[in-house]
Amino acid sequence: MESAPTLTIQGADGAYPIFIRPGALADALPAFVAARRFSRVAVISNTTVGPLYGEALAARLPDAFLITVPDGEAHKTLSTATALYGELLAGGCDRSALVIALGGGVIGDLAGFVAATFMRGVAFIQAPTSLLAMVDASLGGKVGVDLPQGKNLVGAFKDPLAVFADTTTLRTLPPVERRCGLAETLKAGLIADPLLVAQLLASEPSPIEGVIARAVRVKKQAVEQDRLERGVRATLNLGHTFAHAIEQVSGYAWKHGEAVAVGLVAAARLSVRRGLAAPDLPITVERAVAALGLPARYSGLEPAALWDAMRHDKKFRGGAAHFVLLRDVGAPLMAADVPRADVIAVLESLREGA
């Protein structure tokens, strides 16, 4: 018997359920799959998560097999996708197959892209195992792979059939990955939920399921208004133009969530520099970042190189820079034609020792 979801998100073909609970991989997900008919079930994971949860999940599902790929953003590429197409064919998958993405944001993006493009599209389930993926990457249907020029430059919109966030998997999450998830959770609060920011910074920690659900509601609201990211959904990229540049220029030595933390501080500073926010906004954001154990500065990267990387970002349009900025906590806006000099000045101010 299928259990009731925590939330739903309205997608292109109807609403899909979000299950946020301990044990979802053991009960809710197998029940969901058993109630439907698929020719094969391919669980795609990585070499870290696969041995922890992938083998057990595949054993619970009918006609299922596990595929693992190397761990890390550096492997979210077209060549890895090509290898996965071959694995799906070798496993007997056809257009009635199901792909389950079991892992963090990289696996969700990669396996989702493969599901969107294999035989012009097969069914897809997100099973995020990192906090970052639970609050952000697994939701909203954006999937893709990276090119050498930048992140997520090849992709599609592919809604999952469902999302299963099993919070017991967070017990094996390294502390740095938990902090990365908190960065995306903080981003959600800065965009649309000041009470979520307060909840994250409270001396008494809240149950993680409630924190995740609150962040999911922020993304739900934006996605349901703007599924294809032509307007309000773009505000979910707060801090990400800076973050993606830091990741790329560092050769992905920076983790996504840590780069987002720096990007949030950079966006707050750029907001003040553009005359959009009060001078104390960056102080508020930087204190929140520090309280969550996240970095607010970077080193070893040249601001000019970061700017050049940003020029390949999807938010550059017609050669003009567009950034998500803040008037205040809970009040985002899109800023067009941001001058290079302002961005460089902000990047210079965030270098270690500046």
CSV table of C-alpha atoms in Angstrom, one decimal:
chain,number,residue,atom,x,y,z
A,1,MET,CA,0.0,0.0,0.0
A,2,GLU,CA,1.4,3.4,-1.0
A,3,SER,CA,1.8,6.0,1.8
A,4,ALA,CA,0.8,9.6,1.5
A,5,PRO,CA,3.3,12.1,0.3
A,6,THR,CA,4.6,15.0,2.3
A,7,LEU,CA,4.1,17.5,-0.5
A,8,THR,CA,3.4,17.5,-4.3
A,9,ILE,CA,4.7,19.6,-7.1
A,10,GLN,CA,2.7,20.4,-10.2
A,11,GLY,CA,4.7,19.3,-13.2
A,12,ALA,CA,4.0,19.2,-17.0
A,13,ASP,CA,2.0,16.0,-16.8
A,14,GLY,CA,0.3,16.5,-13.4
A,15,ALA,CA,1.4,16.6,-9.8
A,16,TYR,CA,4.3,14.4,-8.6
A,17,PRO,CA,4.7,13.4,-4.9
A,18,ILE,CA,7.5,14.3,-2.6
A,19,PHE,CA,8.1,11.8,0.3
A,20,ILE,CA,10.3,13.2,3.1
A,21,ARG,CA,10.7,10.6,5.8
A,22,PRO,CA,13.0,8.1,7.4
A,23,GLY,CA,12.9,4.7,5.7
A,24,ALA,CA,11.4,5.9,2.4
A,25,LEU,CA,13.9,3.7,0.4
A,26,ALA,CA,12.7,0.6,2.3
A,27,ASP,CA,8.9,1.1,2.1
A,28,ALA,CA,7.5,4.1,0.2
A,29,LEU,CA,9.7,3.8,-2.9
A,30,PRO,CA,9.3,0.0,-3.4
A,31,ALA,CA,5.5,0.2,-2.9
A,32,PHE,CA,5.3,3.0,-5.4
A,33,VAL,CA,7.3,1.0,-8.0
A,34,ALA,CA,5.4,-2.2,-7.3
A,35,ALA,CA,2.1,-0.5,-8.0
A,36,ARG,CA,3.2,0.3,-11.6
A,37,ARG,CA,4.5,-1.8,-14.5
A,38,PHE,CA,8.1,-1.3,-15.8
A,39,SER,CA,10.0,-3.6,-18.1
A,40,ARG,CA,13.3,-3.1,-16.2
A,41,VAL,CA,14.4,-0.8,-13.3
A,42,ALA,CA,17.8,0.7,-13.5
A,43,VAL,CA,19.1,2.2,-10.2
A,44,ILE,CA,21.9,4.7,-11.1
A,45,SER,CA,24.2,5.7,-8.3
A,46,ASN,CA,27.8,6.4,-7.6
A,47,THR,CA,30.7,4.4,-6.1
A,48,THR,CA,30.1,6.0,-2.7
A,49,VAL,CA,26.3,5.7,-2.3
A,50,GLY,CA,25.9,2.5,-4.4
A,51,PRO,CA,27.4,0.2,-1.8
A,52,LEU,CA,25.6,1.9,1.1
A,53,TYR,CA,22.1,1.9,-0.3
A,54,GLY,CA,22.0,1.0,-4.0
A,55,GLU,CA,22.4,-2.8,-3.7
A,56,ALA,CA,19.7,-3.1,-1.0
A,57,LEU,CA,17.3,-0.9,-3.0
A,58,ALA,CA,17.8,-2.8,-6.3
A,59,ALA,CA,17.2,-6.1,-4.3
A,60,ARG,CA,13.8,-4.7,-3.1
A,61,LEU,CA,12.6,-3.8,-6.7
A,62,PRO,CA,11.3,-6.1,-9.4
A,63,ASP,CA,13.5,-6.6,-12.5
A,64,ALA,CA,16.0,-4.2,-11.1
A,65,PHE,CA,19.8,-3.8,-11.5
A,66,LEU,CA,22.4,-1.3,-10.1
A,67,ILE,CA,24.7,0.8,-12.2
A,68,THR,CA,27.4,2.8,-10.5
A,69,VAL,CA,29.5,5.7,-11.9
A,70,PRO,CA,32.5,7.5,-10.4
A,71,ASP,CA,31.7,10.0,-7.6
A,72,GLY,CA,32.0,13.7,-8.2
A,73,GLU,CA,31.0,16.7,-10.4
A,74,ALA,CA,34.0,16.0,-12.7
A,75,HIS,CA,32.1,12.9,-14.0
A,76,LYS,CA,28.8,14.7,-14.8
A,77,THR,CA,29.7,14.7,-18.5
A,78,LEU,CA,28.4,13.6,-21.9
A,79,SER,CA,30.9,10.8,-21.9
A,80,THR,CA,29.5,9.4,-18.7
A,81,ALA,CA,26.0,9.7,-20.1
A,82,THR,CA,27.1,7.8,-23.2
A,83,ALA,CA,28.5,5.0,-21.0
A,84,LEU,CA,25.2,4.9,-19.1
A,85,TYR,CA,23.2,4.5,-22.3
A,86,GLY,CA,25.3,1.5,-23.1
A,87,GLU,CA,24.7,0.0,-19.6
A,88,LEU,CA,20.9,0.5,-20.0
A,89,LEU,CA,21.0,-1.3,-23.3
A,90,ALA,CA,23.1,-4.1,-21.9
A,91,GLY,CA,20.6,-4.4,-19.0
A,92,GLY,CA,17.7,-4.9,-21.4
A,93,CYS,CA,16.1,-1.5,-20.9
A,94,ASP,CA,13.5,-0.3,-23.4
A,95,ARG,CA,11.0,2.6,-23.5
A,96,SER,CA,9.0,1.0,-20.7
A,97,ALA,CA,12.0,1.0,-18.3
A,98,LEU,CA,12.4,3.1,-15.1
A,99,VAL,CA,15.5,5.0,-14.1
A,100,ILE,CA,16.0,5.7,-10.4
A,101,ALA,CA,18.6,8.4,-9.5
A,102,LEU,CA,20.1,7.4,-6.1
A,103,GLY,CA,22.6,9.9,-4.8
A,104,GLY,CA,23.3,13.6,-4.5
A,105,GLY,CA,22.7,16.4,-7.0
A,106,VAL,CA,25.3,15.2,-9.5
A,107,ILE,CA,23.6,11.8,-9.8
A,108,GLY,CA,20.2,13.4,-10.0
A,109,ASP,CA,21.3,15.7,-12.8
A,110,LEU,CA,23.1,13.0,-14.7
A,111,ALA,CA,20.6,10.1,-14.3
A,112,GLY,CA,17.8,12.5,-15.0
A,113,PHE,CA,19.5,13.7,-18.2
A,114,VAL,CA,20.0,10.1,-19.3
A,115,ALA,CA,16.3,9.3,-18.5
A,116,ALA,CA,15.2,12.3,-20.5
A,117,THR,CA,17.2,11.3,-23.6
A,118,PHE,CA,17.5,7.5,-23.6
A,119,MET,CA,15.1,6.3,-26.3
A,120,ARG,CA,13.6,9.9,-26.3
A,121,GLY,CA,12.6,9.6,-22.7
A,122,VAL,CA,11.9,6.9,-20.0
A,123,ALA,CA,10.3,7.1,-16.6
A,124,PHE,CA,12.4,8.6,-13.8
A,125,ILE,CA,12.4,8.7,-10.0
A,126,GLN,CA,14.6,10.9,-7.8
A,127,ALA,CA,15.9,9.3,-4.6
A,128,PRO,CA,18.2,12.0,-3.2
A,129,THR,CA,20.6,10.9,-0.4
A,130,SER,CA,22.3,14.3,0.3
A,131,LEU,CA,20.7,17.3,2.1
A,132,LEU,CA,21.5,19.5,-0.9
A,133,ALA,CA,19.7,17.2,-3.3
A,134,MET,CA,16.7,16.8,-0.9
A,135,VAL,CA,16.1,20.6,-0.6
A,136,ASP,CA,17.0,21.6,-4.1
A,137,ALA,CA,18.6,19.5,-6.9
A,138,SER,CA,16.0,16.7,-6.9
A,139,LEU,CA,13.1,19.1,-7.3
A,140,GLY,CA,11.7,20.9,-10.3
A,141,GLY,CA,12.8,18.7,-13.2
A,142,LYS,CA,16.0,20.4,-14.3
A,143,VAL,CA,18.5,17.8,-15.4
A,144,GLY,CA,21.8,18.0,-17.3
A,145,VAL,CA,25.5,17.6,-17.7
A,146,ASP,CA,28.5,19.9,-17.7
A,147,LEU,CA,30.7,21.0,-20.6
A,148,PRO,CA,34.3,22.2,-20.2
A,149,GLN,CA,33.0,25.7,-20.6
A,150,GLY,CA,30.6,25.6,-17.7
A,151,LYS,CA,28.0,23.7,-15.5
A,152,ASN,CA,24.7,22.3,-16.8
A,153,LEU,CA,25.1,23.8,-20.3
A,154,VAL,CA,23.5,20.7,-21.9
A,155,GLY,CA,20.3,19.6,-20.3
A,156,ALA,CA,16.5,19.2,-20.3
A,157,PHE,CA,13.4,19.6,-18.2
A,158,LYS,CA,12.4,16.1,-17.1
A,159,ASP,CA,9.9,15.8,-14.2
A,160,PRO,CA,10.3,12.7,-12.0
A,161,LEU,CA,7.4,10.4,-11.3
A,162,ALA,CA,8.1,11.0,-7.6
A,163,VAL,CA,10.9,12.1,-5.2
A,164,PHE,CA,11.8,10.0,-2.2
A,165,ALA,CA,13.9,11.8,0.4
A,166,ASP,CA,14.9,9.1,2.9
A,167,THR,CA,16.4,11.1,5.8
A,168,THR,CA,18.1,8.1,7.3
A,169,THR,CA,20.6,8.4,4.5
A,170,LEU,CA,21.8,11.7,6.1
A,171,ARG,CA,23.3,9.7,8.9
A,172,THR,CA,26.1,8.6,6.6
A,173,LEU,CA,26.5,12.0,5.0
A,174,PRO,CA,30.0,13.5,5.7
A,175,PRO,CA,29.8,16.8,7.7
A,176,VAL,CA,31.0,18.9,4.8
A,177,GLU,CA,28.2,17.6,2.6
A,178,ARG,CA,25.6,18.4,5.3
A,179,ARG,CA,27.0,21.9,5.4
A,180,CYS,CA,26.7,22.1,1.6
A,181,GLY,CA,23.0,21.2,2.0
A,182,LEU,CA,22.6,23.9,4.6
A,183,ALA,CA,23.9,26.4,2.1
A,184,GLU,CA,21.1,25.6,-0.4
A,185,THR,CA,18.6,25.6,2.5
A,186,LEU,CA,19.8,29.1,3.6
A,187,LYS,CA,19.4,30.2,-0.1
A,188,ALA,CA,15.8,29.2,0.0
A,189,GLY,CA,15.2,31.1,3.2
A,190,LEU,CA,16.9,34.3,1.8
A,191,ILE,CA,14.8,34.1,-1.3
A,192,ALA,CA,11.3,33.6,0.2
A,193,ASP,CA,11.2,32.4,3.9
A,194,PRO,CA,12.9,34.5,6.6
A,195,LEU,CA,11.5,32.1,9.2
A,196,LEU,CA,13.5,29.3,7.6
A,197,VAL,CA,16.6,31.4,8.1
A,198,ALA,CA,15.7,31.9,11.7
A,199,GLN,CA,15.1,28.2,12.1
A,200,LEU,CA,18.5,27.3,10.6
A,201,LEU,CA,20.2,29.7,13.0
A,202,ALA,CA,18.3,28.7,16.2
A,203,SER,CA,20.2,27.4,19.1
A,204,GLU,CA,17.9,24.4,19.3
A,205,PRO,CA,18.0,22.4,16.1
A,206,SER,CA,14.7,21.7,14.4
A,207,PRO,CA,13.8,18.2,13.1
A,208,ILE,CA,15.5,17.8,9.7
A,209,GLU,CA,12.3,16.6,8.0
A,210,GLY,CA,10.6,19.9,8.8
A,211,VAL,CA,13.5,22.0,7.6
A,212,ILE,CA,13.6,20.1,4.3
A,213,ALA,CA,9.9,20.4,3.8
A,214,ARG,CA,10.1,24.2,4.4
A,215,ALA,CA,12.8,24.6,1.8
A,216,VAL,CA,10.9,22.3,-0.6
A,217,ARG,CA,7.9,24.6,-0.3
A,218,VAL,CA,10.0,27.6,-1.5
A,219,LYS,CA,11.1,25.7,-4.6
A,220,LYS,CA,7.5,24.3,-5.1
A,221,GLN,CA,6.1,27.8,-5.2
A,222,ALA,CA,8.7,29.0,-7.8
A,223,VAL,CA,8.5,25.9,-10.0
A,224,GLU,CA,4.7,25.8,-10.1
A,225,GLN,CA,4.7,29.5,-11.3
A,226,ASP,CA,7.5,29.1,-13.8
A,227,ARG,CA,8.4,25.5,-14.7
A,228,LEU,CA,10.7,26.4,-17.6
A,229,GLU,CA,12.6,29.1,-15.7
A,230,ARG,CA,11.5,32.1,-17.8
A,231,GLY,CA,10.7,34.4,-14.9
A,232,VAL,CA,10.3,34.0,-11.1
A,233,ARG,CA,12.0,30.5,-11.0
A,234,ALA,CA,15.3,32.2,-11.9
A,235,THR,CA,15.4,33.7,-8.4
A,236,LEU,CA,16.2,30.2,-7.1
A,237,ASN,CA,19.7,30.8,-8.7
A,238,LEU,CA,20.6,33.3,-6.0
A,239,GLY,CA,24.4,33.1,-5.5
A,240,HIS,CA,24.7,30.5,-8.2
A,241,THR,CA,26.3,32.6,-11.0
A,242,PHE,CA,29.2,33.3,-8.6
A,243,ALA,CA,29.2,29.7,-7.3
A,244,HIS,CA,29.3,28.0,-10.7
A,245,ALA,CA,32.2,30.2,-11.7
A,246,ILE,CA,34.1,29.3,-8.6
A,247,GLU,CA,33.5,25.6,-9.2
A,248,GLN,CA,34.5,25.7,-12.8
A,249,VAL,CA,37.7,27.8,-12.4
A,250,SER,CA,38.8,25.7,-9.4
A,251,GLY,CA,38.5,22.5,-11.5
A,252,TYR,CA,35.6,21.5,-9.2
A,253,ALA,CA,37.9,21.5,-6.2
A,254,TRP,CA,35.2,23.6,-4.5
A,255,LYS,CA,32.1,21.7,-3.5
A,256,HIS,CA,28.8,23.2,-4.8
A,257,GLY,CA,27.3,24.1,-1.5
A,258,GLU,CA,30.5,25.8,-0.3
A,259,ALA,CA,30.7,27.8,-3.5
A,260,VAL,CA,27.0,28.8,-3.1
A,261,ALA,CA,27.8,30.1,0.4
A,262,VAL,CA,30.4,32.5,-1.1
A,263,GLY,CA,28.0,33.3,-3.9
A,264,LEU,CA,25.3,34.3,-1.4
A,265,VAL,CA,27.6,36.8,0.3
A,266,ALA,CA,28.8,38.0,-3.1
A,267,ALA,CA,25.1,38.6,-4.2
A,268,ALA,CA,24.4,40.5,-1.0
A,269,ARG,CA,27.4,42.7,-1.6
A,270,LEU,CA,26.6,43.3,-5.2
A,271,SER,CA,23.0,44.2,-4.1
A,272,VAL,CA,24.4,47.0,-1.9
A,273,ARG,CA,26.8,48.1,-4.6
A,274,ARG,CA,24.0,48.5,-7.1
A,275,GLY,CA,22.0,50.5,-4.6
A,276,LEU,CA,19.3,47.9,-4.1
A,277,ALA,CA,19.7,46.9,-0.5
A,278,ALA,CA,20.6,48.4,2.9
A,279,PRO,CA,24.3,48.3,3.8
A,280,ASP,CA,23.7,45.8,6.6
A,281,LEU,CA,22.4,43.0,4.3
A,282,PRO,CA,25.8,41.5,3.6
A,283,ILE,CA,26.5,41.5,7.3
A,284,THR,CA,23.4,39.5,7.9
A,285,VAL,CA,24.1,37.0,5.2
A,286,GLU,CA,27.8,36.6,6.1
A,287,ARG,CA,26.9,36.0,9.8
A,288,ALA,CA,24.4,33.3,8.7
A,289,VAL,CA,27.0,31.6,6.4
A,290,ALA,CA,29.5,31.6,9.2
A,291,ALA,CA,27.0,30.3,11.8
A,292,LEU,CA,26.4,27.3,9.5
A,293,GLY,CA,30.2,26.6,9.2
A,294,LEU,CA,30.4,27.7,5.6
A,295,PRO,CA,33.0,29.8,3.9
A,296,ALA,CA,32.4,33.5,2.9
A,297,ARG,CA,35.8,34.0,1.2
A,298,TYR,CA,37.8,32.3,-1.5
A,299,SER,CA,41.5,32.2,-2.4
A,300,GLY,CA,43.7,31.1,-5.2
A,301,LEU,CA,41.3,32.2,-8.0
A,302,GLU,CA,41.6,35.4,-10.1
A,303,PRO,CA,38.5,37.6,-10.3
A,304,ALA,CA,39.0,38.1,-14.0
A,305,ALA,CA,39.0,34.4,-14.6
A,306,LEU,CA,35.8,34.1,-12.5
A,307,TRP,CA,34.2,36.8,-14.6
A,308,ASP,CA,35.2,35.0,-17.8
A,309,ALA,CA,33.6,31.8,-16.5
A,310,MET,CA,30.4,33.7,-15.7
A,311,ARG,CA,30.1,34.8,-19.3
A,312,HIS,CA,29.2,31.2,-20.2
A,313,ASP,CA,26.5,31.1,-17.5
A,314,LYS,CA,23.0,30.6,-18.8
A,315,LYS,CA,22.0,33.9,-17.1
A,316,PHE,CA,24.2,35.8,-19.5
A,317,ARG,CA,21.8,36.9,-22.3
A,318,GLY,CA,22.8,38.8,-25.4
A,319,GLY,CA,26.2,39.4,-23.9
A,320,ALA,CA,24.7,41.1,-20.8
A,321,ALA,CA,25.2,40.0,-17.3
A,322,HIS,CA,22.0,39.1,-15.3
A,323,PHE,CA,22.2,38.4,-11.6
A,324,VAL,CA,19.8,37.4,-8.9
A,325,LEU,CA,20.1,40.0,-6.1
A,326,LEU,CA,18.2,40.9,-3.0
A,327,ARG,CA,16.4,44.0,-1.8
A,328,ASP,CA,16.2,42.3,1.6
A,329,VAL,CA,15.8,38.9,3.1
A,330,GLY,CA,12.8,37.4,1.3
A,331,ALA,CA,12.8,40.0,-1.5
A,332,PRO,CA,14.8,38.8,-4.5
A,333,LEU,CA,14.9,40.5,-7.9
A,334,MET,CA,16.7,40.0,-11.3
A,335,ALA,CA,19.2,42.7,-12.1
A,336,ALA,CA,20.1,43.1,-15.8
A,337,ASP,CA,23.2,44.7,-17.4
A,338,VAL,CA,25.4,44.5,-14.3
A,339,PRO,CA,28.7,46.1,-15.1
A,340,ARG,CA,31.9,44.0,-15.1
A,341,ALA,CA,33.5,46.6,-12.8
A,342,ASP,CA,30.9,46.0,-10.1
A,343,VAL,CA,31.3,42.2,-10.2
A,344,ILE,CA,35.1,42.4,-10.2
A,345,ALA,CA,35.0,44.8,-7.2
A,346,VAL,CA,32.8,42.4,-5.3
A,347,LEU,CA,35.0,39.4,-6.1
A,348,GLU,CA,38.1,41.4,-5.1
A,349,SER,CA,36.5,42.2,-1.7
A,350,LEU,CA,35.9,38.5,-1.1
A,351,ARG,CA,39.4,37.3,-1.6
A,352,GLU,CA,41.1,35.9,1.5
A,353,GLY,CA,43.1,38.7,3.1
A,354,ALA,CA,41.2,41.5,1.3
